[in-house]
Coordinates of C-alpha atoms and ligand atoms in Angstrom, one line a residue:
X1 CA 16.0 35.0 2.1
X2 CA 14.9 35.2 -1.6
X3 CA 18.4 34.2 -2.7
X4 CA 18.4 31.2 -0.3
X5 CA 15.1 30.0 -1.6
X6 CA 16.3 30.3 -5.3
X7 CA 19.4 28.3 -4.3
X8 CA 17.4 25.6 -2.7
X9 CA 15.2 25.5 -5.8
X10 CA 18.2 25.1 -8.1
X11 CA 19.8 22.4 -5.9
X12 CA 16.4 20.6 -5.8
X13 CA 16.4 20.6 -9.5
X14 CA 19.9 19.4 -9.8
X15 CA 19.5 16.5 -7.4
X16 CA 20.5 13.4 -9.3
X17 CA 17.3 11.3 -9.7
X18 CA 17.2 7.8 -8.5
X19 CA 18.5 5.3 -11.1
X20 CA 16.2 2.3 -11.5
X21 CA 16.5 0.8 -14.9
X22 CA 15.2 -2.4 -16.5
X23 CA 16.7 -3.7 -19.8
X24 CA 15.5 -6.7 -21.8
X25 CA 18.5 -8.7 -23.0
X26 CA 18.7 -9.6 -26.7
X27 CA 19.6 -13.2 -26.1
X28 CA 18.2 -15.3 -23.3
X29 CA 20.6 -15.7 -20.5
X30 CA 21.0 -15.3 -16.8
X31 CA 18.9 -12.4 -15.3
X32 CA 21.2 -10.0 -13.4
X33 CA 20.4 -7.3 -10.9
X34 CA 22.7 -4.7 -9.4
X35 CA 21.5 -3.0 -6.2
X36 CA 23.3 0.1 -4.9
X37 CA 22.9 -1.1 -1.3
X38 CA 25.4 1.4 0.0
X39 CA 23.5 4.5 -1.3
X40 CA 20.1 4.8 0.2
X41 CA 17.9 7.4 -1.6
X42 CA 14.6 9.0 -0.7
X43 CA 12.3 7.6 2.0
X44 CA 9.4 5.4 0.7
X45 CA 6.4 7.1 2.2
X46 CA 4.4 4.5 4.1
X47 CA 1.3 6.1 2.6
X48 CA 2.2 4.6 -0.8
X49 CA 0.7 1.4 0.8
X50 CA -2.7 3.1 1.4
X51 CA -6.2 1.8 0.8
X52 CA -9.6 3.1 -0.2
X53 CA -13.1 2.3 1.1
X54 CA -16.2 3.6 -0.6
X55 CA -19.9 3.3 0.1
X56 CA -20.1 0.9 -2.7
X57 CA -21.5 -2.6 -2.7
X58 CA -20.4 -4.6 0.3
X59 CA -17.3 -2.6 1.1
X60 CA -18.6 -0.7 4.1
X61 CA -21.9 -2.5 4.8
X62 CA -21.2 -6.1 5.5
X63 CA -17.5 -5.8 4.8
X64 CA -16.3 -3.3 7.4
X65 CA -19.4 -2.3 9.3
X66 CA -22.0 -4.8 10.7
X67 CA -23.3 -2.6 13.4
X68 CA -23.0 -3.0 17.2
X69 CA -26.0 -5.3 17.4
X70 CA -24.7 -7.8 14.9
X71 CA -23.9 -11.5 15.9
X72 CA -20.7 -11.1 13.9
X73 CA -18.0 -10.2 16.5
X74 CA -17.4 -6.4 16.2
X75 CA -15.9 -3.5 18.0
X76 CA -18.5 -0.7 18.2
X77 CA -20.0 -2.1 14.9
X78 CA -16.7 -2.7 13.1
X79 CA -16.0 -6.3 12.1
X80 CA -13.2 -7.7 14.3
X81 CA -12.0 -10.3 11.8
X82 CA -11.6 -7.7 9.1
X83 CA -10.0 -5.3 11.5
X84 CA -7.4 -7.9 12.6
X85 CA -6.6 -8.8 9.1
X86 CA -6.1 -5.2 8.0
X87 CA -3.9 -4.4 11.0
X88 CA -1.4 -7.0 9.9
X89 CA -0.8 -4.9 6.7
X90 CA 0.3 -1.8 8.8
X91 CA -2.3 -0.1 6.8
X92 CA -1.0 3.5 6.7
X93 CA -3.9 5.6 5.3
X94 CA -7.5 5.0 4.3
X95 CA -9.5 7.1 1.8
X96 CA -13.3 7.5 2.3
X97 CA -16.2 7.9 1.5
X98 CA -15.6 7.7 -2.2
X99 CA -15.0 7.6 -5.2
X100 CA -18.1 8.7 -7.0
X101 CA -20.1 8.5 -3.8
X102 CA -18.0 11.4 -2.4
X103 CA -19.5 14.0 -4.7
X104 CA -23.1 13.2 -3.6
X105 CA -22.3 12.6 0.1
X106 CA -23.6 15.2 2.5
X107 CA -21.7 14.6 5.7
X108 CA -24.4 15.9 8.1
X109 CA -26.5 12.9 7.0
X110 CA -24.0 10.6 8.8
X111 CA -23.8 12.1 12.3
X112 CA -25.9 12.0 15.4
X113 CA -28.1 9.2 16.6
X114 CA -28.2 6.4 14.0
X115 CA -31.9 5.9 14.1
X116 CA -32.4 9.6 13.1
X117 CA -30.1 9.6 10.1
X118 CA -31.8 10.0 6.7
X119 CA -32.1 7.2 4.2
X120 CA -30.7 8.2 0.8
X121 CA -30.2 6.5 -2.5
X122 CA -26.7 5.6 -3.6
X123 CA -27.3 6.5 -7.2
X124 CA -23.9 5.5 -8.4
X125 CA -23.7 2.1 -7.0
X126 CA -26.8 -0.1 -7.5
X127 CA -29.5 2.5 -6.5
X128 CA -29.5 0.9 -3.1
X129 CA -30.7 2.6 0.0
X130 CA -27.9 4.1 2.2
X131 CA -29.0 4.4 5.8
X132 CA -26.0 6.5 6.8
X133 CA -25.3 4.3 9.8
X134 CA -21.6 4.5 8.9
X135 CA -20.6 8.2 9.0
X136 CA -17.8 10.5 10.1
X137 CA -17.5 9.1 13.7
X138 CA -17.6 5.5 12.6
X139 CA -15.0 6.1 9.9
X140 CA -12.6 8.0 12.2
X141 CA -13.1 5.3 14.9
X142 CA -12.0 2.7 12.3
X143 CA -8.9 4.8 11.5
X144 CA -8.0 5.0 15.2
X145 CA -8.5 1.2 15.6
X146 CA -6.3 0.6 12.6
X147 CA -3.8 3.3 13.7
X148 CA -3.9 4.8 10.3
X149 CA -4.2 8.3 8.8
X150 CA -7.5 9.5 7.3
X151 CA -7.9 10.7 3.8
X152 CA -11.4 12.3 3.4
X153 CA -12.8 13.0 0.0
X154 CA -15.0 16.1 0.1
X155 CA -18.1 16.8 -2.0
X156 CA -17.4 19.3 -4.8
X157 CA -19.9 18.0 -7.4
X158 CA -23.1 18.5 -5.5
X159 CA -21.9 20.2 -2.3
X160 CA -21.0 23.8 -1.3
X161 CA -17.8 25.3 0.0
X162 CA -19.7 26.1 3.2
X163 CA -20.6 22.4 3.7
X164 CA -16.9 21.4 3.2
X165 CA -15.7 24.1 5.5
X166 CA -18.2 23.0 8.2
X167 CA -17.0 19.4 7.9
X168 CA -13.4 20.3 8.4
X169 CA -14.3 22.5 11.4
X170 CA -16.5 19.7 12.8
X171 CA -13.6 17.2 12.6
X172 CA -10.6 19.3 13.5
X173 CA -11.5 22.4 15.6
X174 CA -10.6 22.2 19.2
X175 CA -12.6 25.1 20.6
X176 CA -16.0 26.5 21.3
X177 CA -17.8 26.8 17.9
X178 CA -21.1 25.6 16.5
X179 CA -19.5 22.7 14.6
X180 CA -17.0 21.7 17.3
X181 CA -19.9 21.8 19.8
X182 CA -22.0 19.6 17.6
X183 CA -19.2 17.1 17.5
X184 CA -19.0 17.1 21.2
X185 CA -22.7 16.7 21.5
X186 CA -22.3 13.6 19.3
X187 CA -19.9 12.1 21.7
X188 CA -16.4 13.2 20.6
X189 CA -14.8 15.7 22.8
X190 CA -11.4 16.0 21.2
X191 CA -10.9 16.8 17.5
X192 CA -9.5 14.2 15.1
X193 CA -6.3 14.6 13.0
X194 CA -7.1 14.6 9.3
X195 CA -3.9 14.2 7.2
X196 CA -5.4 14.5 3.7
X197 CA -8.6 16.2 2.4
X198 CA -9.6 15.5 -1.2
X199 CA -11.3 18.4 -3.1
X200 CA -13.7 16.2 -5.0
X201 CA -13.2 13.0 -6.9
X202 CA -13.0 12.4 -10.6
X203 CA -14.4 15.8 -11.3
X204 CA -13.7 15.1 -15.0
X205 CA -16.4 12.4 -14.8
X206 CA -18.8 11.4 -12.0
X207 CA -17.7 14.3 -9.9
X208 CA -19.3 16.9 -12.2
X209 CA -18.0 16.3 -15.7
X210 CA -15.8 19.4 -15.6
X211 CA -13.1 20.6 -17.9
X212 CA -9.7 21.0 -16.3
X213 CA -9.8 24.8 -16.7
X214 CA -13.2 24.9 -14.9
X215 CA -12.1 22.4 -12.2
X216 CA -8.8 24.4 -11.6
X217 CA -10.9 27.4 -10.6
X218 CA -13.4 25.3 -8.6
X219 CA -10.5 23.6 -6.8
X220 CA -9.0 27.0 -5.9
X221 CA -12.3 28.2 -4.5
X222 CA -13.2 25.1 -2.4
X223 CA -9.7 24.6 -1.1
X224 CA -9.7 28.2 0.3
X225 CA -12.3 27.1 2.9
X226 CA -10.4 24.0 4.1
X227 CA -8.8 25.7 7.2
X228 CA -6.0 24.6 9.3
X229 CA -7.3 25.2 12.8
X230 CA -4.7 25.4 15.6
X231 CA -2.8 22.1 15.8
X232 CA -4.2 20.8 12.6
X233 CA -2.3 20.4 9.3
X234 CA -4.4 19.1 6.4
X235 CA -2.9 18.4 3.0
X236 CA -5.4 19.4 0.3
X237 CA -5.5 17.0 -2.6
X238 CA -6.8 17.9 -6.0
X239 CA -8.5 15.6 -8.4
X240 CA -5.9 14.6 -10.9
X241 CA -6.0 13.0 -14.3
X242 CA -7.6 9.9 -15.6
X243 CA -4.7 7.6 -16.6
X244 CA -2.4 9.2 -19.1
X245 CA -4.3 12.5 -19.5
X246 CA -1.3 14.9 -19.2
X247 CA -3.4 17.8 -20.3
X248 CA -5.4 17.7 -17.1
X249 CA -2.2 17.6 -15.2
X250 CA -0.8 20.5 -17.2
X251 CA -3.8 22.7 -16.6
X252 CA -3.9 21.9 -12.9
X253 CA -0.2 22.6 -12.4
X254 CA -0.2 25.8 -14.4
X255 CA -3.3 27.2 -12.8
X256 CA -3.7 25.8 -9.4
X257 CA -0.5 24.1 -8.3
X258 CA -2.1 22.0 -5.5
X259 CA -0.3 20.5 -2.5
X260 CA -1.2 17.1 -3.8
X261 CA -2.9 15.7 -6.9
X262 CA -4.2 12.2 -7.4
X263 CA -4.1 10.2 -10.6
X264 CA -6.5 7.2 -11.2
X265 CA -5.3 4.2 -13.2
X266 CA -7.2 0.9 -13.4
X267 CA -6.2 -2.1 -15.4
X268 CA -8.0 -5.0 -17.1
X269 CA -7.3 -7.6 -19.8
X270 CA -9.9 -6.2 -22.3
X271 CA -11.4 -2.8 -22.4
X272 CA -14.1 -0.9 -20.5
X273 CA -16.8 -2.6 -22.6
X274 CA -15.6 -6.1 -21.8
X275 CA -12.9 -6.0 -19.1
X276 CA -12.5 -9.8 -18.9
X277 CA -13.3 -12.3 -16.2
X278 CA -11.5 -12.3 -12.9
X279 CA -11.0 -16.0 -12.8
X280 CA -11.7 -17.5 -16.3
X281 CA -9.0 -16.3 -18.6
X282 CA -6.3 -17.5 -21.0
X283 CA -2.6 -16.6 -21.3
X284 CA -3.3 -13.9 -23.8
X285 CA -5.4 -12.1 -21.2
X286 CA -2.7 -12.7 -18.6
X287 CA -0.2 -11.0 -20.9
X288 CA -2.5 -8.2 -21.6
X289 CA -2.9 -7.4 -17.9
X290 CA 0.8 -7.5 -17.4
X291 CA 1.5 -5.1 -20.3
X292 CA -1.2 -2.7 -19.1
X293 CA 0.1 -2.8 -15.5
X294 CA 3.6 -2.0 -16.7
X295 CA 2.3 1.2 -18.4
X296 CA 2.0 2.7 -15.0
X297 CA 5.8 3.4 -15.2
X298 CA 5.3 5.7 -18.3
X299 CA 2.2 7.3 -16.9
X300 CA 4.0 8.3 -13.7
X301 CA 7.0 9.5 -15.7
X302 CA 4.8 11.6 -18.0
X303 CA 2.9 13.2 -15.2
X304 CA 6.1 14.0 -13.2
X305 CA 7.6 15.6 -16.3
X306 CA 4.6 17.9 -16.5
X307 CA 4.7 18.6 -12.8
X308 CA 8.4 19.5 -12.9
X309 CA 7.8 22.1 -15.6
X310 CA 5.8 24.1 -13.1
X311 CA 7.3 22.9 -9.8
X312 CA 10.9 22.1 -9.9
X313 CA 11.1 22.4 -6.1
X314 CA 8.7 19.4 -6.0
X315 CA 6.2 21.0 -3.6
X316 CA 3.2 19.2 -5.2
X317 CA 3.0 15.6 -4.1
X318 CA 1.8 13.0 -6.7
X319 CA -0.8 10.5 -5.5
X320 CA -2.2 7.5 -7.3
X321 CA -5.3 7.6 -5.2
X322 CA -7.3 4.9 -7.1
X323 CA -5.6 1.9 -8.8
X324 CA -5.9 -1.8 -9.3
X325 CA -7.6 -4.4 -11.5
X326 CA -11.2 -4.1 -12.6
X327 CA -13.0 -7.2 -14.0
X328 CA -16.5 -8.0 -15.4
X329 CA -19.3 -8.4 -12.9
X330 CA -18.8 -11.7 -11.0
X331 CA -21.5 -14.2 -12.0
X332 CA -24.2 -14.2 -9.3
X333 CA -23.1 -10.9 -7.7
X334 CA -25.3 -7.8 -7.6
X335 CA -25.0 -5.3 -10.5
X336 CA -23.2 -2.1 -9.5
X337 CA -21.5 -3.8 -6.5
X338 CA -18.2 -4.4 -8.2
X339 CA -17.5 -7.6 -6.3
X340 CA -14.8 -9.6 -7.9
X341 CA -12.5 -12.5 -7.2
X342 CA -8.8 -12.1 -7.0
X343 CA -6.2 -14.5 -8.4
X344 CA -2.4 -14.8 -8.5
X345 CA -2.6 -12.7 -11.6
X346 CA -4.0 -9.8 -9.5
X347 CA -1.2 -10.4 -7.0
X348 CA 1.6 -10.1 -9.7
X349 CA -0.1 -6.9 -11.1
X350 CA -0.2 -5.4 -7.5
X351 CA 3.5 -6.3 -7.0
X352 CA 4.4 -4.5 -10.2
X353 CA 2.4 -1.4 -9.3
X354 CA 4.0 -1.2 -5.8
X355 CA 7.5 -1.6 -7.3
X356 CA 6.9 1.3 -9.6
X357 CA 5.5 3.4 -6.8
X358 CA 8.5 2.7 -4.7
X359 CA 10.9 3.6 -7.5
X360 CA 9.2 7.1 -7.9
X361 CA 9.0 7.8 -4.2
X362 CA 10.8 11.1 -4.9
X363 CA 7.4 12.4 -6.1
X364 CA 4.8 9.8 -5.1
X365 CA 3.8 10.2 -1.5
X366 CA 0.5 8.4 -1.3
X367 CA -1.5 5.7 -3.2
X368 CA -4.8 4.0 -2.5
X369 CA -5.7 0.6 -4.0
X370 CA -9.3 0.2 -4.8
X371 CA -10.9 -1.1 -2.6
X372 CA -10.3 -2.6 0.8
X373 CA -13.2 -5.2 1.2
X374 CA -15.5 -6.9 -1.3
X375 CA -15.0 -4.3 -4.0
X376 CA -12.6 -4.5 -7.0
X377 CA -9.1 -5.6 -6.1
X378 CA -9.9 -6.2 -2.4
X379 CA -7.7 -7.3 0.4
X380 CA -10.5 -9.2 2.1
X381 CA -13.7 -10.9 0.9
X382 CA -16.6 -11.7 3.3
X383 CA -19.7 -13.8 3.1
X384 CA -21.9 -13.4 6.1
X385 CA -19.7 -14.2 9.1
X386 CA -17.0 -15.8 6.9
X387 CA -13.9 -13.9 5.8
X388 CA -10.8 -14.7 3.6
X389 CA -7.8 -12.8 2.5
X390 CA -6.9 -12.5 -1.2
X391 CA -3.6 -13.0 -3.0
X392 CA -3.3 -9.2 -3.3
X393 CA -3.6 -9.0 0.5
X394 CA -0.5 -11.2 0.8
X395 CA 1.5 -9.0 -1.6
X396 CA 0.7 -6.0 0.7
X397 CA 1.7 -8.0 3.7
X398 CA 5.0 -9.1 2.1
X399 CA 5.8 -5.6 0.8
X400 CA 5.1 -3.8 4.1
X401 CA 8.8 -4.0 4.8
X402 CA 9.3 -1.2 2.3
X403 CA 7.1 1.2 4.3
X404 CA 9.4 4.0 5.5
X405 CA 12.5 2.4 4.1
X406 CA 15.0 4.2 1.8
X407 CA 14.8 3.4 -1.9
X408 CA 17.9 1.7 -3.4
X409 CA 18.8 2.2 -7.0
X410 CA 18.4 -1.0 -9.0
X411 CA 19.6 -2.0 -12.5
X412 CA 17.9 -5.1 -13.8
X413 CA 18.9 -6.9 -17.0
X414 CA 16.4 -9.7 -17.7
X415 CA 14.8 -12.0 -20.3
X416 CA 11.7 -11.1 -22.2
X417 CA 8.3 -12.5 -21.6
X418 CA 7.0 -12.7 -25.2
X419 CA 3.6 -13.4 -26.6
X420 CA 2.3 -13.1 -30.2
X421 CA 5.2 -10.8 -31.3
X422 CA 5.0 -8.5 -28.2
X423 CA 7.4 -8.6 -25.4
X424 CA 7.7 -7.2 -21.9
X425 CA 10.4 -7.6 -19.3
X426 CA 9.8 -10.9 -17.5
X427 CA 10.9 -9.5 -14.2
X428 CA 10.1 -6.4 -12.3
X429 CA 11.9 -5.2 -9.2
X430 CA 12.3 -2.6 -6.5
X431 CA 14.6 -2.5 -3.5
X432 CA 14.9 -0.6 -0.2
X433 CA 16.9 -0.4 2.9
X434 CA 14.4 -1.1 5.5
X435 CA 13.9 0.7 8.8
X436 CA 15.5 -2.3 10.5
X437 CA 18.7 -1.9 8.4
X438 CA 18.2 -5.0 6.2
X439 CA 17.9 -4.7 2.4
X440 CA 14.6 -5.8 0.9
X441 CA 14.2 -6.8 -2.7
X442 CA 10.7 -7.4 -4.2
X443 CA 10.7 -9.3 -7.4
X444 CA 7.8 -10.2 -9.7
X445 CA 8.1 -12.9 -12.3
X446 CA 5.5 -12.0 -14.9
X447 CA 6.0 -15.1 -17.0
X448 CA 3.2 -17.6 -16.1
X449 CA 5.1 -20.7 -17.3
X450 CA 8.9 -20.1 -17.0
X451 CA 10.8 -19.8 -13.8
X452 CA 13.6 -17.3 -13.7
X453 CA 17.1 -17.6 -12.2
X454 CA 18.6 -14.4 -11.0
X455 CA 22.0 -13.3 -9.9
X456 CA 22.1 -10.2 -7.7
X457 CA 25.1 -8.0 -6.8
X458 CA 24.8 -5.7 -3.9
X459 CA 27.2 -2.8 -4.4
X460 CA 28.4 -1.4 -1.1
X461 CA 27.4 -4.4 1.0
X462 CA 28.8 -7.9 1.8
X463 CA 25.7 -10.1 2.2
X464 CA 26.0 -12.6 5.0
X465 CA 22.5 -13.8 5.3
X466 CA 19.5 -14.1 3.0
X467 CA 16.0 -15.3 3.3
X468 CA 12.9 -14.9 1.2
X469 CA 9.1 -15.4 0.9
X470 CA 7.2 -16.2 -2.3
X471 CA 3.6 -16.0 -3.4
X472 CA 2.8 -18.3 -6.4
X473 CA 0.5 -21.0 -7.5
X474 CA 0.2 -24.0 -9.9
X475 CA -2.4 -22.3 -12.1
X476 CA -2.7 -18.7 -13.4
X477 CA -6.2 -18.4 -12.0
X478 CA -5.5 -19.8 -8.5
X479 CA -7.5 -17.9 -5.8
X480 CA -8.9 -18.3 -2.3
X481 CA -12.5 -19.4 -1.8
X482 CA -14.5 -19.7 1.3
X483 CA -14.2 -23.5 1.0
X484 CA -10.4 -23.3 0.4
X485 CA -9.3 -19.9 1.9
X486 CA -5.6 -20.8 1.9
X487 CA -5.1 -22.0 -1.6
X488 CA -2.8 -19.1 -2.3
X489 CA -0.6 -17.9 0.5
X490 CA 3.1 -17.1 0.9
X491 CA 5.7 -19.7 1.5
X492 CA 9.4 -19.7 2.2
X493 CA 11.4 -19.1 -1.0
X494 CA 13.6 -22.2 -1.2
X495 CA 17.1 -22.4 -2.6
X496 CA 18.4 -18.8 -2.3
X497 CA 22.1 -18.7 -1.6
X498 CA 25.0 -16.4 -1.3
X499 CA 28.0 -17.3 -3.6
X500 CA 31.0 -15.1 -4.2
X501 CA 29.2 -12.2 -2.6
X502 CA 26.3 -12.6 -5.0
X503 CA 22.8 -13.7 -4.3
X504 CA 21.4 -16.5 -6.4
X505 CA 17.7 -17.1 -6.4
X506 CA 15.2 -19.1 -8.5
X507 CA 11.9 -17.3 -8.9
X508 CA 8.9 -19.5 -9.8
X509 CA 6.8 -18.6 -12.7
X510 CA 3.9 -16.2 -12.0
X511 CA 5.3 -15.2 -8.6
X512 CA 5.9 -12.3 -6.2
X513 CA 8.9 -12.7 -3.9
X514 CA 10.5 -10.6 -1.3
X515 CA 14.1 -11.2 -0.2
X516 CA 15.6 -10.0 3.0
X517 CA 19.4 -9.5 3.0
X518 CA 21.7 -8.8 5.9
Ligands
AHR601 O1 -13.5 2.5 -7.3 C1 -14.7 2.5 -8.0 C2 -14.9 3.8 -8.8 O2 -13.9 4.0 -9.7 C3 -14.8 5.1 -7.9 O3 -16.0 5.4 -7.2 C4 -14.5 6.2 -9.0 O4 -13.8 7.2 -8.4 C5 -13.8 5.4 -10.0 O5 -14.3 5.6 -11.3

């Protein structure tokens, strides 16, 4: 048995990694792409296309939850319009209740008759009163309505192992116990299935300002009390590093080796002091965002290298459980609410992130963009009873074809997008063989002024039919407003053709395209 497991370990280590390369060509020419269409690789976990909803600003209250007595159409208090929009994304997993809020959330405040729930202060996000009307039952009802998995973030910073253990028992134990009976008393007979449970959030910061050494021990202690009751199988996720902090990863892998570990990486044009405006920016700021987004590739690689040092059998899953753009406070919005608009620039950034996640689907099994509604890089914005979907929403809708597909190796040689002596590849790509058997190629053109022609060869496949959709706009800051909610939306990609077994396509400047090839 021992020998067999060593052999599996060695084979795992020797497995040839996927080959997805991008090269900037020295002299400008035709962009070329080779896809190994005949050699499907690892499955792209649908959970890579996951989302995050925190008790922050108007994400939950007003965005998702209006309460059953609201005039806004709802199902048991959950907004119908938002629900319908999110369903179209095949949203696979939702993380809740934070974020920083998670480490001050006491779950027992959010169960039982709503009128009896305590009012607390949300100290992280605007010092507003949280009435706890949206709690465990409401969140898991939302997950069931969406048909998605739940990723619960537990309270390590200000909670106890006992509190965490009780929560897991309350949600997942199918028997006669104090917690299970309390759940039944509150109207839910059968337990829920919880796929992921996070042991704290950003414990290097708002979750307790811990060192990695200290958190590794705390993680081991708390995770011991997350039990898998009969019929339940929870993946326990550790708080991972902030961006490129490989030391945190090293300590966690050497001391705790969790089942999953989540990195957070946000991008902006400026820095944390002045992140830049969501809608008023110049090309320098566009370029800055593209370069910072592209760094995700190296961040992922660096963390995987550290993980492999301790875990060559790849048992620990890598998550990017908070990611996206973060802009200065939107004029006129409430401080601490993190409400921001979302332009075609955010859409291209999201397209790049998702391509990079797809290409490392050997290790990355879940990601959660921040955040679903009205907060940071949201899918949906609401204003009273009005709702619109953002350019980033459209990217998730277009890319959903990759969910559960098999990664295909890709080799891209492209022109540079240069600015003030710096250059980045003008194009970014990933490809998969979808569950329906078609090949899907998602391509971002990062250059905001120059369209790109591309020639694509599909090794191991004779293409007979191709179609495509594109998301682009006339201006870099094009976005959807409540007066013009469809200013940015996908259209058919014109002029793609198959010639001499190659695909030829013209990608507009500042665009995200998804091609479907049969
Ligand atoms: O997504 C907003 C905040 O960003 C989260 O609460 C926190 O985890 C991160 O710093």
